[in-house]
């Protein structure tokens, strides 16, 4: 077996090592970088670095690139490293000297930050929609089955009476809190870094308010040093939000896997969300839910990577920051697809009313018995001890 | 050596294992549990479970306990496990049958949650004050030294001209973002769980709005299942906020350790924040800053513990949740003391203007040279290539 | 409430911040530091820095300190920071000028490393014993109940027939692998750092083989730079080992919590390892097992802290390394006590043969049915499809 | 922008969600699964389930598949999910009924485990070679420059005299320890799971020693429950080893980035391992080293994911385990390529003897001065205080 051979020439080894899969990841950033470059070109015209006509030609060419990207035709070659070079190369190829002017008053650093933030903002909007869609789906489920009572568990043991309304409502409440986290993340992301260049600004009078407003940012990220210092940090809060959403999905999936076991059977999983076994012909396994559960850990690992990469480093850009891109994009995408799948689960999930009723065995009502005694005048601790006596082994 | 011997009797082994250091941690929670129990007693009177006189006697006794706790006299014994038992025991001891009534309509679970959230709210308020105090301290520092120019670094190498204003401003901006995270955390914490009992409510009509408002909570956490499901989750967002603050302090400490090296020397550390070596007589080491740097990782580890403990578990209380208490309290306290120390650092830090000036060597201005050529009409990429030629080895 | 007040004078704030709880943690290190100092004193005599008589007086005094530590009389004051200063101060106090000579040819850095490694070696030996004790306990359990058949689960659903022998054997096999990890950790820890001083050796000819052999180390850690570079790294492998052990205990506890649920009931937990509820009088909760499960995450968080603290730092000692001490000691201690508790659990655990038998419902044997058809000549995939047909909903 | 649209039909959504990128990852596993299936076919002949001729035909066809995989011709389609289905489908397509027999006496579960372990063993062998190659490269570097003295640093400040021999030797010693960790990992991985089926064995007498020995495994993993319980665990130890290697590379990269700064300049980086800036024409940035530094965190995040995914789960296979595959493979591959790059760095790195000499300023020798006084008879603490006096500010 020679899977691990190392006969690659040195230059290619270094290229592979430094570029990584950026040229693939960046495919998703092309439209965002085009938008940012258009705003930048307009601003350059506004401050007199470009003529209006030059700016218009750049904007037009960037429109074409964005369209080609949408159609899947625009390519980023490994030797171009990233979408930014690929786009600038295309501009030079099509527009000659004019193409060489687009990088005036910016650096690769703020260009990357801007494209990413635009992408993040779209991702967070989509996340907000997905969380809302899930809430709606749960609410519909609760409307359908909410009146059914079933045992609530503590310590993985029956505890007190609960209901589908109470159970489903918990996840709706969780999603409410998650929406406020999405808002907080959006608020942090929504600051425009364009014009901070390599983290120390540019020796030109530029109009940062203009580009920020053109791109729909809530505000300018004024301090150029902070633009770099906050890379990884802003992403971390965004991924924290995603992890929190995934944690709720993880707990939800854990509940469904558990409460749909034949031994318990309160819930029935839709068969098209179950999978068989390659050796055991009788099996109906909750694979989709197990993957939802496991994907929490994937998203969490993405977040972890962000949280440790920049620690112990001095301020200012380091190439280390490039490696924050993949886990951030991955974390956002896994969360988004998991939300969609769980929304689907809720649409198809059903409750087995008979099993729920059978589950409500006598001891589940022991606390109610205590409170009957309290109502008759017994101090709580006394009533408790009296009822507890009946359950002593 | 017999440090690891295991001659402890079994019951004591189990007690030690299950109680852990809760009885020590809980010392800080006594005043908060007293407040919560007072609100609870008043509510019980309001709904007719207690008489007004009974309620008043409980409130009075709880005042005494809180005072004794403040004076360091109130004790929690290991066999009492936690502050809640210690307090209830005291009430029974002093008030007899009446003491046995205080636990009506609540469970240890919501009692713990309520005391913790009151503690968290105080901690977050203190955190907000500390972050603000640090910002003020940096701003004063910037006012004193801000006009001084020094090289900005990227890739740990000189890049472009920066200034103390720009550098300090980055940390002020970071603290602004942190304040918005503290707000978001507070918003999540500020919901009152009292009355959710063991996660399935109580079979009594209670007045949850009353206790929530009595305790100053912003709102009632309505869903009892969510009250337990959110344990660890709400704490995680709070500790995420603390970690984010600590990350900025970590980066700040990294900057100061680096830029105060004799070889660079832009900053001078106050000697009382430095430490010597036990073998090298010449050393002045930045120990305080190194500890700030390292404490990011302590707080981060606390957060990690919260983030993994509850995953893969079904809903409902599990004893596992007890172990979220220590890392949460620890994370809050380390962050608070680190903020205070860094505030102190900024009060005493000085800038070496001569070294900063010497650091601004010719190549730091290469980008400005490019823009001079751009101003003369050269396309950016051309100007760049021309200046770059001078620096080719 | 004034819990978070900051009226502490500055010097004390700094002392508290830098010393942390080292002076408490270090109490456990006193005997190890005494041993190391004795070996060092003997070596200093061997190379002629001390007279034999001086060395003997130091050794004698260190014996007394170790004894006082064992008796709980020897104190480390916060202002002494750590056990090393406390011990040296005592030597100076008792032996005058001679006490001031003990620090010749060493630094605080290698002194700390040496005491810690001796402590670690004891801890790992204890760990090895505890793992072995647990294995023995499981084997006894298997001998008692091993013939009982019960359903094996995949995807949290019944899959195929299993047995107590097979289930218990899995944990014995896990402990075997853990023992090999303990060995690997021990091998890495078992190198003597004494004499590497602050990471660059000492300008004296010292006899490192002598001290290493005197202290029972397997070998000398020759390279002084590596002595510091490996701090945190060696500890991380040791804690990885502890986490791996804890992961198995976590899975074991998860199994017991699950399979002892009344709805399933294959196992019966001993009541003295269960706990009641403060609101529900009927409850018997598996708190001890839940804490075992949760403590995996505590140990894992300790390991995490080690794994991120030193990253991105240049070589050479940093004060950051001080903060690797607490999580390492904590991780070792939690693992040790968890092993003891689980050993106890196995001693008292029982199997409910009736419930196991009832659990072996017909579909658990579906795979055996397939193989009956295979034995009759059907290709496996055909046989599988035929049997699967019977279970289609 | 419609990047986040969700117009995918439901079945495809579920397929995408459950298959993930397994069908891509699995491309690397094809040769290993072919090997394992060949051993399995031979065993089935040995125990009389297949004829020798049937076994031979399967082996031959599997050879062809492995060859086609090597040539990049063999494809795994998304709807086939993984290499195991793709291979079995091909066998059925080519060999009809015979192809349907290959899955006798195994499950997808042990088939996956076996292919992965064979892959891991190759990866660990490659890792061992790469670590050894790096050691050799460092040793050659030390031979070339080792006599050069330079300052050793503690607390990021000059401390005592060091040398290239001492510095390089630290990394060689680290790699020695890493090799022992690779051994320990290999020892854990080197157990054959084939025949454990879905974690509860197969109802047939099979010859597990035969397949294990045929595949070159050191031993049979006897316990079927442990085969599944150890999934994620064995991988975690392997990735711990990779993280430890990466941590040393991270520290090494941190050293080089720091000590090659123009302000210090002890090392000169080869220009083909440096990169320019898009805005600053003078820059030579150590991007390759920064990526090595950052990749520690990537590998660490992979390890983290493994460490948390399986916790809190009961024993037995869960689909969650599928998600341990990607981080494991990724962690192994990043480490392998990083080792190759750092080996290259050492081949091209040079030491600036003049700068090293200039760095050895007077205070670096303060400790030697102390020992001169000790040699003249002063107690160490006295000598230390005397020299320290000269450095008081």
Tab-separated table of C-alpha atoms in Angstrom, chain D residues 132-329:
chain	number	residue	atom	x	y	z
D	132	UNK	CA	12.159	9.693	12.366
D	133	UNK	CA	12.861	11.679	9.196
D	134	UNK	CA	12.289	14.908	11.092
D	135	UNK	CA	14.663	13.808	13.875
D	136	UNK	CA	17.325	13.039	11.312
D	137	UNK	CA	16.791	16.416	9.703
D	138	UNK	CA	17.152	18.203	13.050
D	139	UNK	CA	20.265	16.209	13.847
D	140	UNK	CA	21.839	17.214	10.551
D	141	UNK	CA	20.969	20.818	11.340
D	142	UNK	CA	22.530	20.500	14.780
D	143	UNK	CA	25.678	18.970	13.293
D	144	UNK	CA	25.993	21.962	10.997
D	145	UNK	CA	25.309	24.760	13.482
D	146	UNK	CA	25.428	23.126	16.883
D	147	UNK	CA	28.558	24.800	18.161
D	148	UNK	CA	26.963	28.231	17.939
D	149	UNK	CA	26.013	29.753	21.313
D	150	UNK	CA	22.988	31.988	21.674
D	151	UNK	CA	20.878	33.261	24.561
D	152	UNK	CA	18.313	30.938	26.091
D	153	UNK	CA	15.020	32.628	27.017
D	154	UNK	CA	12.612	32.259	29.906
D	155	UNK	CA	9.476	34.398	30.256
D	156	UNK	CA	10.210	35.635	26.682
D	157	UNK	CA	13.319	37.349	28.025
D	158	UNK	CA	16.992	36.455	27.799
D	159	UNK	CA	17.979	34.122	30.608
D	160	UNK	CA	21.186	32.104	30.320
D	161	UNK	CA	23.530	30.928	27.560
D	162	UNK	CA	22.148	28.193	25.358
D	163	UNK	CA	23.317	26.673	22.078
D	164	UNK	CA	21.906	25.336	18.853
D	165	UNK	CA	22.786	21.852	20.108
D	166	UNK	CA	20.710	22.375	23.217
D	167	UNK	CA	17.807	23.934	21.326
D	168	UNK	CA	17.714	21.390	18.514
D	169	UNK	CA	18.289	18.563	20.975
D	170	UNK	CA	15.074	19.492	22.771
D	171	UNK	CA	13.056	18.791	19.641
D	172	UNK	CA	14.925	15.550	18.992
D	173	UNK	CA	14.135	14.471	22.560
D	174	UNK	CA	10.487	15.458	22.017
D	175	UNK	CA	10.363	13.297	18.910
D	176	UNK	CA	11.819	10.384	20.899
D	177	UNK	CA	8.941	10.641	23.347
D	178	UNK	CA	6.548	10.970	20.432
D	179	UNK	CA	7.867	7.755	18.919
D	180	UNK	CA	7.051	5.942	22.140
D	181	UNK	CA	3.533	7.382	21.935
D	182	UNK	CA	3.216	6.196	18.333
D	183	UNK	CA	4.214	2.736	19.573
D	184	UNK	CA	1.616	2.830	22.323
D	185	UNK	CA	-1.060	3.881	19.817
D	186	UNK	CA	-0.044	1.187	17.387
D	187	UNK	CA	-0.257	-1.360	20.154
D	188	UNK	CA	-3.839	-0.319	20.870
D	189	UNK	CA	-4.880	-0.190	17.223
D	190	UNK	CA	-3.244	-3.499	16.341
D	191	UNK	CA	-6.152	-5.730	17.373
D	192	UNK	CA	-8.413	-7.307	14.763
D	193	UNK	CA	-12.165	-6.605	15.143
D	194	UNK	CA	-13.241	-8.729	12.153
D	195	UNK	CA	-15.810	-11.253	13.320
D	196	UNK	CA	-17.302	-9.146	16.104
D	197	UNK	CA	-20.129	-8.296	13.687
D	198	UNK	CA	-22.551	-5.732	15.106
D	199	UNK	CA	-20.937	-5.982	18.531
D	200	UNK	CA	-22.410	-9.291	19.648
D	201	UNK	CA	-20.556	-11.776	17.445
D	202	UNK	CA	-22.144	-14.070	14.854
D	203	UNK	CA	-24.113	-17.281	15.425
D	204	UNK	CA	-21.505	-19.296	13.516
D	205	UNK	CA	-18.171	-20.854	14.428
D	206	UNK	CA	-15.680	-18.628	12.636
D	207	UNK	CA	-11.884	-18.550	12.708
D	208	UNK	CA	-10.940	-15.119	13.971
D	209	UNK	CA	-7.280	-16.027	14.516
D	210	UNK	CA	-7.031	-16.840	10.836
D	211	UNK	CA	-8.325	-13.497	9.542
D	212	UNK	CA	-6.333	-11.542	12.125
D	213	UNK	CA	-3.127	-13.257	11.126
D	214	UNK	CA	-3.945	-13.046	7.409
D	215	UNK	CA	-4.288	-9.266	7.809
D	216	UNK	CA	-1.131	-8.927	9.861
D	217	UNK	CA	-2.805	-7.893	13.110
D	218	UNK	CA	-0.893	-8.465	16.315
D	219	UNK	CA	-3.897	-9.978	18.045
D	220	UNK	CA	-7.636	-10.617	17.923
D	221	UNK	CA	-9.897	-8.139	19.700
D	222	UNK	CA	-11.800	-10.909	21.442
D	223	UNK	CA	-14.691	-9.142	23.088
D	224	UNK	CA	-17.329	-8.047	20.542
D	225	UNK	CA	-18.922	-5.491	22.871
D	226	UNK	CA	-15.506	-3.921	23.393
D	227	UNK	CA	-14.975	-3.752	19.633
D	228	UNK	CA	-17.752	-1.145	19.503
D	229	UNK	CA	-17.077	0.379	22.907
D	230	UNK	CA	-13.504	1.062	21.862
D	231	UNK	CA	-14.512	2.884	18.703
D	232	UNK	CA	-13.602	6.501	19.217
D	233	UNK	CA	-11.464	5.516	22.203
D	234	UNK	CA	-8.659	3.854	20.249
D	235	UNK	CA	-8.886	6.629	17.687
D	236	UNK	CA	-8.618	9.180	20.489
D	237	UNK	CA	-5.305	7.770	21.701
D	238	UNK	CA	-4.040	7.786	18.150
D	239	UNK	CA	-5.066	11.406	17.695
D	240	UNK	CA	-3.668	12.304	21.093
D	241	UNK	CA	-0.355	11.092	19.717
D	242	UNK	CA	-0.818	13.215	16.610
D	243	UNK	CA	-1.725	16.253	18.725
D	244	UNK	CA	1.350	15.759	20.857
D	245	UNK	CA	3.516	15.712	17.747
D	246	UNK	CA	1.720	18.788	16.451
D	247	UNK	CA	2.199	20.562	19.779
D	248	UNK	CA	5.958	20.139	19.443
D	249	UNK	CA	5.794	21.433	15.872
D	250	UNK	CA	3.687	24.330	17.129
D	251	UNK	CA	6.292	25.238	19.739
D	252	UNK	CA	9.071	24.785	17.206
D	253	UNK	CA	7.277	27.052	14.726
D	254	UNK	CA	6.681	29.606	17.494
D	255	UNK	CA	10.409	29.603	18.228
D	256	UNK	CA	11.382	30.096	14.621
D	257	UNK	CA	8.844	32.850	13.963
D	258	UNK	CA	10.106	34.647	17.053
D	259	UNK	CA	13.849	34.103	16.788
D	260	UNK	CA	13.901	34.997	13.093
D	261	UNK	CA	12.343	38.435	13.673
D	262	UNK	CA	14.707	41.103	12.353
D	263	UNK	CA	14.888	42.555	15.897
D	264	UNK	CA	16.408	39.256	17.082
D	265	UNK	CA	17.575	37.460	13.976
D	266	UNK	CA	19.225	34.316	15.376
D	267	UNK	CA	17.650	32.239	12.592
D	268	UNK	CA	17.215	33.000	8.884
D	269	UNK	CA	14.193	31.485	7.184
D	270	UNK	CA	14.559	30.270	3.604
D	271	UNK	CA	12.753	32.752	1.318
D	272	UNK	CA	10.830	30.037	-0.504
D	273	UNK	CA	9.114	29.274	2.803
D	274	UNK	CA	8.101	32.913	3.181
D	275	UNK	CA	5.315	34.897	1.563
D	276	UNK	CA	4.765	38.564	0.709
D	277	UNK	CA	1.889	40.901	1.564
D	278	UNK	CA	-0.733	42.223	-0.837
D	279	UNK	CA	-0.322	45.758	0.489
D	280	UNK	CA	3.173	45.998	2.036
D	281	UNK	CA	5.915	45.534	-0.550
D	282	UNK	CA	8.751	45.023	1.961
D	283	UNK	CA	7.297	41.995	3.781
D	284	UNK	CA	8.768	38.494	4.047
D	285	UNK	CA	6.281	36.632	6.211
D	286	UNK	CA	6.742	33.220	7.806
D	287	UNK	CA	3.386	31.922	6.523
D	288	UNK	CA	4.426	28.285	6.335
D	289	UNK	CA	5.466	28.297	9.980
D	290	UNK	CA	2.334	30.137	11.025
D	291	UNK	CA	0.258	27.468	9.325
D	292	UNK	CA	2.219	24.730	11.092
D	293	UNK	CA	1.473	26.540	14.341
D	294	UNK	CA	-2.214	26.853	13.522
D	295	UNK	CA	-2.551	23.277	12.349
D	296	UNK	CA	-1.922	22.082	15.876
D	297	UNK	CA	-5.311	23.548	16.677
D	298	UNK	CA	-6.906	21.823	13.693
D	299	UNK	CA	-5.623	18.441	14.811
D	300	UNK	CA	-6.535	19.190	18.388
D	301	UNK	CA	-10.101	20.046	17.320
D	302	UNK	CA	-10.273	16.718	15.483
D	303	UNK	CA	-9.203	14.967	18.659
D	304	UNK	CA	-11.745	16.943	20.703
D	305	UNK	CA	-14.548	15.808	18.478
D	306	UNK	CA	-13.592	12.192	19.103
D	307	UNK	CA	-13.335	12.780	22.821
D	308	UNK	CA	-16.820	14.146	23.282
D	309	UNK	CA	-18.931	12.321	20.678
D	310	UNK	CA	-19.239	8.998	22.479
D	311	UNK	CA	-19.451	10.206	26.065
D	312	UNK	CA	-22.734	9.748	27.937
D	313	UNK	CA	-23.812	7.024	25.477
D	314	UNK	CA	-24.628	3.466	26.471
D	315	UNK	CA	-22.540	0.675	24.981
D	316	UNK	CA	-23.308	-0.812	21.583
D	317	UNK	CA	-23.035	0.729	18.147
D	318	UNK	CA	-24.685	4.104	17.496
D	319	UNK	CA	-24.695	5.906	14.180
D	320	UNK	CA	-22.930	8.740	16.020
D	321	UNK	CA	-19.773	6.702	15.586
D	322	UNK	CA	-19.788	7.340	11.863
D	323	UNK	CA	-18.794	10.914	12.590
D	324	UNK	CA	-15.560	9.800	14.231
D	325	UNK	CA	-14.206	8.801	10.842
D	326	UNK	CA	-13.619	12.202	9.278
D	327	UNK	CA	-11.777	13.872	12.172
D	328	UNK	CA	-9.576	10.818	12.618
D	329	UNK	CA	-8.536	10.700	8.991
